């Protein structure tokens, strides 16, 4: 009984790391630009399918595909920001609607382009399918590696935001783009770099997660909803809150799935989300710890 509880606890924490990896790029983008990228899940899927092709053609493992997929999506994100979002007027009450419609259309473009290249079947990578045994607790190797990579990326991004001049510029732009521009910061470049990095994090996440969760080209919508649920639960734009929300969702899903089944796990996750919206709409940590 104790061994089962410990195993579920470890699995929940590890899955929380994976969920954080899939959502932190979206959280970074929203924290700086106040843009909900509805194509975020499609970027994750695209990164995963790129890793799938690299594995099939050159036997490149997901760990090696991680930086390659991230670099590819960094470039795509920069092009989207410069070519699309930067040309949209985001001021005023209709600004958020314009960006939502633009990224909604982008989602369909990426999904249909992926469909033409990879088809509609589910794809996965048979990588690190064994388990590490710690006494009576077995930990899947793939899940452990993906979760450790997620925490490493989260730590690096946190250090970048807090300990570098560029990261502090991002902080300043998130607090007030007008104030940042008045201080001489290039707000347009900061937004481009932020959206590119957020997209790169999505692509890197896909390269790792496709070894855990099979992807098809239409999976992007579900992943976007899951990522948005996580960052809303933690507090939109709140970096520490996103980490806590990821662990909460991971633990909730693992324990519920074990005791009540997968259907109940999906329902409970969204029930927790609705409860937070009703009783604490600012998220778990509110404004504290925002980007």
PDB file of C-alpha atoms in Angstrom:
ATOM      1  CA  UNK A   1       0.000   0.000   0.000  1.00  0.00           C
ATOM      2  CA  UNK A   2       2.759   2.459   0.924  1.00  0.00           C
ATOM      3  CA  UNK A   3       4.823   1.416  -2.091  1.00  0.00           C
ATOM      4  CA  UNK A   4       1.822   2.039  -4.364  1.00  0.00           C
ATOM      5  CA  UNK A   5       1.250   5.481  -2.872  1.00  0.00           C
ATOM      6  CA  UNK A   6       4.929   6.409  -3.259  1.00  0.00           C
ATOM      7  CA  UNK A   7       4.943   5.150  -6.852  1.00  0.00           C
ATOM      8  CA  UNK A   8       1.848   7.200  -7.710  1.00  0.00           C
ATOM      9  CA  UNK A   9       3.344  10.238  -5.987  1.00  0.00           C
ATOM     10  CA  UNK A  10       6.563   9.981  -7.999  1.00  0.00           C
ATOM     11  CA  UNK A  11       4.696   9.396 -11.263  1.00  0.00           C
ATOM     12  CA  UNK A  12       2.428  12.368 -10.562  1.00  0.00           C
ATOM     13  CA  UNK A  13       5.378  14.680  -9.916  1.00  0.00           C
ATOM     14  CA  UNK A  14       7.152  13.467 -13.056  1.00  0.00           C
ATOM     15  CA  UNK A  15       4.060  13.931 -15.232  1.00  0.00           C
ATOM     16  CA  UNK A  16       3.748  17.393 -13.710  1.00  0.00           C
ATOM     17  CA  UNK A  17       7.193  18.172 -15.094  1.00  0.00           C
ATOM     18  CA  UNK A  18       6.099  17.023 -18.549  1.00  0.00           C
ATOM     19  CA  UNK A  19       2.983  19.197 -18.393  1.00  0.00           C
ATOM     20  CA  UNK A  20       5.113  22.146 -17.330  1.00  0.00           C
ATOM     21  CA  UNK A  21       7.382  21.594 -20.324  1.00  0.00           C
ATOM     22  CA  UNK A  22       4.393  21.689 -22.667  1.00  0.00           C
ATOM     23  CA  UNK A  23       2.890  24.829 -21.112  1.00  0.00           C
ATOM     24  CA  UNK A  24       5.749  27.091 -20.041  1.00  0.00           C
ATOM     25  CA  UNK A  25       6.316  28.484 -23.539  1.00  0.00           C
ATOM     26  CA  UNK A  26       2.695  29.597 -23.726  1.00  0.00           C
ATOM     27  CA  UNK A  27       3.000  31.084 -20.247  1.00  0.00           C
ATOM     28  CA  UNK A  28       6.095  33.070 -21.208  1.00  0.00           C
ATOM     29  CA  UNK A  29       4.409  34.464 -24.323  1.00  0.00           C
ATOM     30  CA  UNK A  30       1.306  35.498 -22.419  1.00  0.00           C
ATOM     31  CA  UNK A  31       3.324  37.017 -19.594  1.00  0.00           C
ATOM     32  CA  UNK A  32       5.115  39.404 -21.971  1.00  0.00           C
ATOM     33  CA  UNK A  33       2.711  39.933 -24.857  1.00  0.00           C
ATOM     34  CA  UNK A  34      -0.696  39.096 -23.340  1.00  0.00           C
ATOM     35  CA  UNK A  35      -1.249  36.867 -26.381  1.00  0.00           C
ATOM     36  CA  UNK A  36      -2.872  33.446 -26.030  1.00  0.00           C
ATOM     37  CA  UNK A  37      -1.237  31.487 -28.857  1.00  0.00           C
ATOM     38  CA  UNK A  38      -3.928  29.073 -30.024  1.00  0.00           C
ATOM     39  CA  UNK A  39      -1.347  27.411 -32.281  1.00  0.00           C
ATOM     40  CA  UNK A  40       0.816  26.447 -29.288  1.00  0.00           C
ATOM     41  CA  UNK A  41      -0.351  22.834 -29.272  1.00  0.00           C
ATOM     42  CA  UNK A  42       0.245  22.562 -33.020  1.00  0.00           C
ATOM     43  CA  UNK A  43       3.809  23.793 -32.458  1.00  0.00           C
ATOM     44  CA  UNK A  44       4.235  20.997 -29.886  1.00  0.00           C
ATOM     45  CA  UNK A  45       2.924  18.440 -32.377  1.00  0.00           C
ATOM     46  CA  UNK A  46       5.147  19.833 -35.134  1.00  0.00           C
ATOM     47  CA  UNK A  47       8.213  19.527 -32.912  1.00  0.00           C
ATOM     48  CA  UNK A  48       7.249  15.946 -32.094  1.00  0.00           C
ATOM     49  CA  UNK A  49       6.714  14.996 -35.735  1.00  0.00           C
ATOM     50  CA  UNK A  50      10.050  16.535 -36.692  1.00  0.00           C
ATOM     51  CA  UNK A  51      11.678  14.356 -34.017  1.00  0.00           C
ATOM     52  CA  UNK A  52       9.756  11.358 -35.384  1.00  0.00           C
ATOM     53  CA  UNK A  53      11.140  11.965 -38.878  1.00  0.00           C
ATOM     54  CA  UNK A  54      14.694  12.465 -37.606  1.00  0.00           C
ATOM     55  CA  UNK A  55      14.446   9.230 -35.637  1.00  0.00           C
ATOM     56  CA  UNK A  56      13.111   7.304 -38.631  1.00  0.00           C
ATOM     57  CA  UNK A  57      15.585   8.705 -41.166  1.00  0.00           C
ATOM     58  CA  UNK A  58      18.783   9.114 -39.143  1.00  0.00           C
ATOM     59  CA  UNK A  59      18.066   7.287 -35.837  1.00  0.00           C
ATOM     60  CA  UNK A  60      18.486  10.568 -33.949  1.00  0.00           C
ATOM     61  CA  UNK A  61      17.105  10.115 -30.451  1.00  0.00           C
ATOM     62  CA  UNK A  62      14.534  12.530 -28.964  1.00  0.00           C
ATOM     63  CA  UNK A  63      17.206  13.935 -26.639  1.00  0.00           C
ATOM     64  CA  UNK A  64      19.277  14.965 -29.661  1.00  0.00           C
ATOM     65  CA  UNK A  65      16.170  16.073 -31.563  1.00  0.00           C
ATOM     66  CA  UNK A  66      15.200  18.346 -28.664  1.00  0.00           C
ATOM     67  CA  UNK A  67      17.569  21.233 -29.613  1.00  0.00           C
ATOM     68  CA  UNK A  68      16.961  20.713 -33.338  1.00  0.00           C
ATOM     69  CA  UNK A  69      13.167  20.916 -32.997  1.00  0.00           C
ATOM     70  CA  UNK A  70      13.551  23.878 -30.646  1.00  0.00           C
ATOM     71  CA  UNK A  71      15.750  25.689 -33.177  1.00  0.00           C
ATOM     72  CA  UNK A  72      13.283  25.025 -35.998  1.00  0.00           C
ATOM     73  CA  UNK A  73      10.347  26.335 -33.971  1.00  0.00           C
ATOM     74  CA  UNK A  74      12.415  29.316 -32.800  1.00  0.00           C
ATOM     75  CA  UNK A  75      12.733  30.377 -36.420  1.00  0.00           C
ATOM     76  CA  UNK A  76       9.067  29.726 -37.127  1.00  0.00           C
ATOM     77  CA  UNK A  77       8.031  31.674 -34.045  1.00  0.00           C
ATOM     78  CA  UNK A  78      10.202  34.638 -35.042  1.00  0.00           C
ATOM     79  CA  UNK A  79       8.645  34.642 -38.533  1.00  0.00           C
ATOM     80  CA  UNK A  80       5.110  34.492 -37.101  1.00  0.00           C
ATOM     81  CA  UNK A  81       5.795  37.368 -34.708  1.00  0.00           C
ATOM     82  CA  UNK A  82       7.442  39.599 -37.324  1.00  0.00           C
ATOM     83  CA  UNK A  83       5.204  38.666 -40.232  1.00  0.00           C
ATOM     84  CA  UNK A  84       1.821  38.362 -38.500  1.00  0.00           C
ATOM     85  CA  UNK A  85       1.433  39.411 -34.880  1.00  0.00           C
ATOM     86  CA  UNK A  86       3.601  42.532 -35.083  1.00  0.00           C
ATOM     87  CA  UNK A  87       1.356  43.794 -37.873  1.00  0.00           C
ATOM     88  CA  UNK A  88      -1.818  43.422 -35.816  1.00  0.00           C
ATOM     89  CA  UNK A  89      -3.039  46.294 -33.686  1.00  0.00           C
ATOM     90  CA  UNK A  90      -3.295  44.865 -30.175  1.00  0.00           C
ATOM     91  CA  UNK A  91      -4.356  48.053 -28.427  1.00  0.00           C
ATOM     92  CA  UNK A  92      -7.983  48.591 -27.482  1.00  0.00           C
ATOM     93  CA  UNK A  93     -10.765  46.173 -26.549  1.00  0.00           C
ATOM     94  CA  UNK A  94     -10.552  44.269 -29.855  1.00  0.00           C
ATOM     95  CA  UNK A  95      -6.797  43.713 -29.742  1.00  0.00           C
ATOM     96  CA  UNK A  96      -6.965  40.397 -27.886  1.00  0.00           C
ATOM     97  CA  UNK A  97      -9.687  39.155 -30.242  1.00  0.00           C
ATOM     98  CA  UNK A  98      -7.502  39.967 -33.259  1.00  0.00           C
ATOM     99  CA  UNK A  99      -4.563  37.987 -31.889  1.00  0.00           C
ATOM    100  CA  UNK A 100      -6.843  35.075 -30.981  1.00  0.00           C
ATOM    101  CA  UNK A 101      -8.229  34.968 -34.519  1.00  0.00           C
ATOM    102  CA  UNK A 102      -4.746  35.233 -36.024  1.00  0.00           C
ATOM    103  CA  UNK A 103      -3.311  32.380 -33.946  1.00  0.00           C
ATOM    104  CA  UNK A 104      -6.508  30.356 -34.499  1.00  0.00           C
ATOM    105  CA  UNK A 105      -5.917  30.622 -38.237  1.00  0.00           C
ATOM    106  CA  UNK A 106      -2.238  29.824 -37.739  1.00  0.00           C
ATOM    107  CA  UNK A 107      -3.253  26.681 -35.868  1.00  0.00           C
ATOM    108  CA  UNK A 108      -5.143  25.429 -38.913  1.00  0.00           C
ATOM    109  CA  UNK A 109      -2.277  26.316 -41.244  1.00  0.00           C
ATOM    110  CA  UNK A 110       0.273  24.390 -39.155  1.00  0.00           C
ATOM    111  CA  UNK A 111      -2.073  21.428 -38.612  1.00  0.00           C
ATOM    112  CA  UNK A 112      -2.941  21.091 -42.306  1.00  0.00           C
ATOM    113  CA  UNK A 113       0.680  21.502 -43.401  1.00  0.00           C
ATOM    114  CA  UNK A 114       1.623  18.763 -40.920  1.00  0.00           C
ATOM    115  CA  UNK A 115      -1.179  16.587 -42.300  1.00  0.00           C
ATOM    116  CA  UNK A 116       0.209  16.923 -45.836  1.00  0.00           C
ATOM    117  CA  UNK A 117       3.677  15.885 -44.633  1.00  0.00           C
ATOM    118  CA  UNK A 118       2.898  13.153 -42.073  1.00  0.00           C
ATOM    119  CA  UNK A 119      -0.687  12.072 -42.687  1.00  0.00           C
ATOM    120  CA  UNK A 120      -3.369  11.561 -40.058  1.00  0.00           C
ATOM    121  CA  UNK A 121      -2.100   8.440 -38.273  1.00  0.00           C
ATOM    122  CA  UNK A 122      -0.747   8.499 -34.740  1.00  0.00           C
ATOM    123  CA  UNK A 123       3.044   8.594 -34.528  1.00  0.00           C
ATOM    124  CA  UNK A 124       5.379   7.800 -31.636  1.00  0.00           C
ATOM    125  CA  UNK A 125       9.032   7.001 -30.996  1.00  0.00           C
ATOM    126  CA  UNK A 126      10.072   3.771 -29.233  1.00  0.00           C
ATOM    127  CA  UNK A 127      12.680   5.329 -26.979  1.00  0.00           C
ATOM    128  CA  UNK A 128      13.628   4.594 -23.348  1.00  0.00           C
ATOM    129  CA  UNK A 129      10.760   2.172 -22.842  1.00  0.00           C
ATOM    130  CA  UNK A 130      12.296   0.431 -19.840  1.00  0.00           C
ATOM    131  CA  UNK A 131      11.919   1.261 -16.155  1.00  0.00           C
ATOM    132  CA  UNK A 132      14.324   2.000 -13.320  1.00  0.00           C
ATOM    133  CA  UNK A 133      13.663   0.002 -10.186  1.00  0.00           C
ATOM    134  CA  UNK A 134      14.005   1.792  -6.837  1.00  0.00           C
ATOM    135  CA  UNK A 135      13.075  -0.872  -4.325  1.00  0.00           C
ATOM    136  CA  UNK A 136       9.410  -1.653  -4.921  1.00  0.00           C
ATOM    137  CA  UNK A 137       8.920   1.461  -7.075  1.00  0.00           C
ATOM    138  CA  UNK A 138       9.404   1.319 -10.847  1.00  0.00           C
ATOM    139  CA  UNK A 139       9.938   4.621 -12.680  1.00  0.00           C
ATOM    140  CA  UNK A 140       9.608   4.697 -16.508  1.00  0.00           C
ATOM    141  CA  UNK A 141      12.888   5.828 -18.050  1.00  0.00           C
ATOM    142  CA  UNK A 142      11.294   7.967 -20.746  1.00  0.00           C
ATOM    143  CA  UNK A 143       9.092   9.800 -18.265  1.00  0.00           C
ATOM    144  CA  UNK A 144      12.028  10.386 -15.914  1.00  0.00           C
ATOM    145  CA  UNK A 145      14.267  11.802 -18.655  1.00  0.00           C
ATOM    146  CA  UNK A 146      11.525  14.024 -20.077  1.00  0.00           C
ATOM    147  CA  UNK A 147      10.625  15.360 -16.647  1.00  0.00           C
ATOM    148  CA  UNK A 148      14.259  16.085 -15.740  1.00  0.00           C
ATOM    149  CA  UNK A 149      14.676  17.928 -19.040  1.00  0.00           C
ATOM    150  CA  UNK A 150      11.519  19.909 -18.274  1.00  0.00           C
ATOM    151  CA  UNK A 151      12.821  21.011 -14.884  1.00  0.00           C
ATOM    152  CA  UNK A 152      16.218  21.866 -16.395  1.00  0.00           C
ATOM    153  CA  UNK A 153      14.589  24.036 -19.078  1.00  0.00           C
ATOM    154  CA  UNK A 154      12.354  25.697 -16.475  1.00  0.00           C
ATOM    155  CA  UNK A 155      15.392  26.481 -14.314  1.00  0.00           C
ATOM    156  CA  UNK A 156      17.383  27.864 -17.247  1.00  0.00           C
ATOM    157  CA  UNK A 157      14.492  30.093 -18.321  1.00  0.00           C
ATOM    158  CA  UNK A 158      14.060  31.298 -14.744  1.00  0.00           C
ATOM    159  CA  UNK A 159      17.761  32.143 -14.514  1.00  0.00           C
ATOM    160  CA  UNK A 160      17.585  33.873 -17.881  1.00  0.00           C
ATOM    161  CA  UNK A 161      14.644  35.993 -16.752  1.00  0.00           C
ATOM    162  CA  UNK A 162      16.177  36.955 -13.421  1.00  0.00           C
ATOM    163  CA  UNK A 163      19.949  37.033 -13.929  1.00  0.00           C
ATOM    164  CA  UNK A 164      20.537  38.409 -17.443  1.00  0.00           C
ATOM    165  CA  UNK A 165      20.044  41.831 -18.960  1.00  0.00           C
ATOM    166  CA  UNK A 166      17.881  40.398 -21.741  1.00  0.00           C
ATOM    167  CA  UNK A 167      15.708  38.589 -19.219  1.00  0.00           C
ATOM    168  CA  UNK A 168      15.290  41.745 -17.172  1.00  0.00           C
ATOM    169  CA  UNK A 169      14.294  43.558 -20.344  1.00  0.00           C
ATOM    170  CA  UNK A 170      11.618  40.919 -20.822  1.00  0.00           C
ATOM    171  CA  UNK A 171      10.473  41.540 -17.249  1.00  0.00           C
ATOM    172  CA  UNK A 172      10.293  45.258 -17.902  1.00  0.00           C
ATOM    173  CA  UNK A 173       8.293  44.781 -21.101  1.00  0.00           C
ATOM    174  CA  UNK A 174       5.880  42.433 -19.308  1.00  0.00           C
ATOM    175  CA  UNK A 175       5.263  45.041 -16.621  1.00  0.00           C
ATOM    176  CA  UNK A 176       4.820  47.967 -19.027  1.00  0.00           C
ATOM    177  CA  UNK A 177       5.703  47.993 -22.706  1.00  0.00           C
ATOM    178  CA  UNK A 178       5.269  51.771 -22.767  1.00  0.00           C
ATOM    179  CA  UNK A 179       7.621  52.197 -19.802  1.00  0.00           C
ATOM    180  CA  UNK A 180      10.133  49.807 -21.355  1.00  0.00           C
ATOM    181  CA  UNK A 181      10.088  51.774 -24.617  1.00  0.00           C
ATOM    182  CA  UNK A 182      10.515  55.025 -22.679  1.00  0.00           C
ATOM    183  CA  UNK A 183      13.664  53.553 -21.093  1.00  0.00           C
ATOM    184  CA  UNK A 184      15.136  52.899 -24.532  1.00  0.00           C
ATOM    185  CA  UNK A 185      14.352  49.184 -24.840  1.00  0.00           C
ATOM    186  CA  UNK A 186      13.529  47.780 -28.280  1.00  0.00           C
ATOM    187  CA  UNK A 187      10.079  46.426 -27.447  1.00  0.00           C
ATOM    188  CA  UNK A 188       9.497  44.987 -30.923  1.00  0.00           C
ATOM    189  CA  UNK A 189      12.696  42.933 -30.734  1.00  0.00           C
ATOM    190  CA  UNK A 190      11.896  41.772 -27.192  1.00  0.00           C
ATOM    191  CA  UNK A 191       8.465  40.591 -28.318  1.00  0.00           C
ATOM    192  CA  UNK A 192       9.991  38.782 -31.282  1.00  0.00           C
ATOM    193  CA  UNK A 193      12.571  37.032 -29.083  1.00  0.00           C
ATOM    194  CA  UNK A 194       9.906  36.144 -26.501  1.00  0.00           C
ATOM    195  CA  UNK A 195       7.522  34.612 -29.031  1.00  0.00           C
ATOM    196  CA  UNK A 196      10.413  32.762 -30.696  1.00  0.00           C
ATOM    197  CA  UNK A 197      11.643  31.341 -27.375  1.00  0.00           C
ATOM    198  CA  UNK A 198       8.103  30.343 -26.365  1.00  0.00           C
ATOM    199  CA  UNK A 199       7.687  28.573 -29.712  1.00  0.00           C
ATOM    200  CA  UNK A 200      11.085  26.892 -29.325  1.00  0.00           C
ATOM    201  CA  UNK A 201      10.046  25.568 -25.913  1.00  0.00           C
ATOM    202  CA  UNK A 202       6.915  24.120 -27.509  1.00  0.00           C
ATOM    203  CA  UNK A 203       8.922  22.433 -30.268  1.00  0.00           C
ATOM    204  CA  UNK A 204      11.442  21.008 -27.811  1.00  0.00           C
ATOM    205  CA  UNK A 205       8.624  19.742 -25.623  1.00  0.00           C
ATOM    206  CA  UNK A 206       7.076  17.933 -28.575  1.00  0.00           C
ATOM    207  CA  UNK A 207      10.381  16.218 -29.413  1.00  0.00           C
ATOM    208  CA  UNK A 208      10.454  14.663 -25.935  1.00  0.00           C
ATOM    209  CA  UNK A 209       6.765  14.084 -25.311  1.00  0.00           C
ATOM    210  CA  UNK A 210       6.157  12.149 -28.553  1.00  0.00           C
ATOM    211  CA  UNK A 211       8.127   9.310 -26.934  1.00  0.00           C
ATOM    212  CA  UNK A 212       5.507   9.278 -24.135  1.00  0.00           C
ATOM    213  CA  UNK A 213       2.274  10.270 -25.871  1.00  0.00           C
ATOM    214  CA  UNK A 214       1.493   9.333 -29.508  1.00  0.00           C
ATOM    215  CA  UNK A 215       0.782  12.391 -31.668  1.00  0.00           C
ATOM    216  CA  UNK A 216      -1.314  12.893 -34.748  1.00  0.00           C
ATOM    217  CA  UNK A 217      -1.586  16.115 -36.707  1.00  0.00           C
ATOM    218  CA  UNK A 218      -4.964  16.938 -35.130  1.00  0.00           C
ATOM    219  CA  UNK A 219      -3.686  16.602 -31.539  1.00  0.00           C
ATOM    220  CA  UNK A 220      -2.700  20.255 -31.287  1.00  0.00           C
ATOM    221  CA  UNK A 221      -6.079  21.535 -30.117  1.00  0.00           C
ATOM    222  CA  UNK A 222      -6.172  19.252 -27.080  1.00  0.00           C
ATOM    223  CA  UNK A 223      -2.604  20.172 -26.150  1.00  0.00           C
ATOM    224  CA  UNK A 224      -3.391  23.882 -26.405  1.00  0.00           C
ATOM    225  CA  UNK A 225      -6.396  23.487 -24.109  1.00  0.00           C
ATOM    226  CA  UNK A 226      -4.312  21.502 -21.622  1.00  0.00           C
ATOM    227  CA  UNK A 227      -1.526  24.097 -21.629  1.00  0.00           C
ATOM    228  CA  UNK A 228      -3.984  26.970 -21.247  1.00  0.00           C
ATOM    229  CA  UNK A 229      -5.730  25.149 -18.401  1.00  0.00           C
ATOM    230  CA  UNK A 230      -2.407  24.818 -16.614  1.00  0.00           C
ATOM    231  CA  UNK A 231      -1.340  28.448 -16.939  1.00  0.00           C
ATOM    232  CA  UNK A 232      -4.810  29.698 -16.018  1.00  0.00           C
ATOM    233  CA  UNK A 233      -4.735  27.467 -12.951  1.00  0.00           C
ATOM    234  CA  UNK A 234      -1.352  28.859 -11.930  1.00  0.00           C
ATOM    235  CA  UNK A 235      -2.263  32.453 -12.780  1.00  0.00           C
ATOM    236  CA  UNK A 236      -1.850  33.788 -16.316  1.00  0.00           C
ATOM    237  CA  UNK A 237       1.739  34.857 -16.838  1.00  0.00           C
ATOM    238  CA  UNK A 238       2.761  33.494 -13.429  1.00  0.00           C
ATOM    239  CA  UNK A 239       5.905  31.375 -13.786  1.00  0.00           C
ATOM    240  CA  UNK A 240       6.010  29.852 -10.291  1.00  0.00           C
ATOM    241  CA  UNK A 241       2.247  29.344 -10.334  1.00  0.00           C
ATOM    242  CA  UNK A 242       2.543  27.365 -13.572  1.00  0.00           C
ATOM    243  CA  UNK A 243       5.026  24.994 -11.922  1.00  0.00           C
ATOM    244  CA  UNK A 244       2.754  24.444  -8.919  1.00  0.00           C
ATOM    245  CA  UNK A 245      -0.269  23.972 -11.189  1.00  0.00           C
ATOM    246  CA  UNK A 246       1.628  21.436 -13.315  1.00  0.00           C
ATOM    247  CA  UNK A 247       2.486  19.348 -10.265  1.00  0.00           C
ATOM    248  CA  UNK A 248      -1.088  19.604  -8.961  1.00  0.00           C
ATOM    249  CA  UNK A 249      -2.515  18.456 -12.290  1.00  0.00           C
ATOM    250  CA  UNK A 250       0.034  15.664 -12.599  1.00  0.00           C
ATOM    251  CA  UNK A 251      -0.726  14.309  -9.133  1.00  0.00           C
ATOM    252  CA  UNK A 252      -4.485  14.697  -9.580  1.00  0.00           C
ATOM    253  CA  UNK A 253      -4.498  12.909 -12.902  1.00  0.00           C
ATOM    254  CA  UNK A 254      -2.261  10.015 -11.816  1.00  0.00           C
ATOM    255  CA  UNK A 255      -4.108   9.297  -8.560  1.00  0.00           C
ATOM    256  CA  UNK A 256      -7.553   9.649 -10.136  1.00  0.00           C
ATOM    257  CA  UNK A 257      -6.635   7.475 -13.101  1.00  0.00           C
ATOM    258  CA  UNK A 258      -5.305   4.742 -10.808  1.00  0.00           C
ATOM    259  CA  UNK A 259      -8.346   4.644  -8.520  1.00  0.00           C
ATOM    260  CA  UNK A 260     -11.191   5.647 -10.848  1.00  0.00           C
ATOM    261  CA  UNK A 261      -9.998   5.219 -14.456  1.00  0.00           C
ATOM    262  CA  UNK A 262      -8.804   7.484 -17.273  1.00  0.00           C
ATOM    263  CA  UNK A 263     -12.215   9.031 -18.008  1.00  0.00           C
ATOM    264  CA  UNK A 264     -12.586  10.163 -14.411  1.00  0.00           C
ATOM    265  CA  UNK A 265      -9.029  11.566 -14.471  1.00  0.00           C
ATOM    266  CA  UNK A 266      -9.857  13.861 -17.389  1.00  0.00           C
ATOM    267  CA  UNK A 267     -13.034  15.033 -15.677  1.00  0.00           C
ATOM    268  CA  UNK A 268     -11.347  15.717 -12.335  1.00  0.00           C
ATOM    269  CA  UNK A 269      -8.582  17.803 -13.931  1.00  0.00           C
ATOM    270  CA  UNK A 270     -11.132  20.166 -15.458  1.00  0.00           C
ATOM    271  CA  UNK A 271     -13.220  20.107 -12.283  1.00  0.00           C
ATOM    272  CA  UNK A 272     -10.175  21.394 -10.396  1.00  0.00           C
ATOM    273  CA  UNK A 273      -9.727  24.055 -13.061  1.00  0.00           C
ATOM    274  CA  UNK A 274     -13.361  25.183 -12.784  1.00  0.00           C
ATOM    275  CA  UNK A 275     -13.111  25.236  -9.000  1.00  0.00           C
ATOM    276  CA  UNK A 276     -10.091  27.524  -9.152  1.00  0.00           C
ATOM    277  CA  UNK A 277     -11.880  29.832 -11.601  1.00  0.00           C
ATOM    278  CA  UNK A 278     -14.856  30.052  -9.245  1.00  0.00           C
ATOM    279  CA  UNK A 279     -13.069  30.380  -5.911  1.00  0.00           C
ATOM    280  CA  UNK A 280      -9.707  31.866  -6.924  1.00  0.00           C
ATOM    281  CA  UNK A 281      -9.988  33.343 -10.442  1.00  0.00           C
ATOM    282  CA  UNK A 282      -6.568  35.027 -10.193  1.00  0.00           C
ATOM    283  CA  UNK A 283      -4.969  31.571 -10.063  1.00  0.00           C
ATOM    284  CA  UNK A 284      -3.061  29.798  -7.326  1.00  0.00           C
ATOM    285  CA  UNK A 285      -0.537  32.587  -6.792  1.00  0.00           C
ATOM    286  CA  UNK A 286      -2.231  35.505  -8.536  1.00  0.00           C
ATOM    287  CA  UNK A 287       0.206  38.240  -9.517  1.00  0.00           C
ATOM    288  CA  UNK A 288       3.051  37.026  -7.303  1.00  0.00           C
ATOM    289  CA  UNK A 289       5.846  35.528  -9.354  1.00  0.00           C
ATOM    290  CA  UNK A 290       4.606  36.816 -12.710  1.00  0.00           C
ATOM    291  CA  UNK A 291       7.003  37.046 -15.636  1.00  0.00           C
TER     292      UNK A 291
END
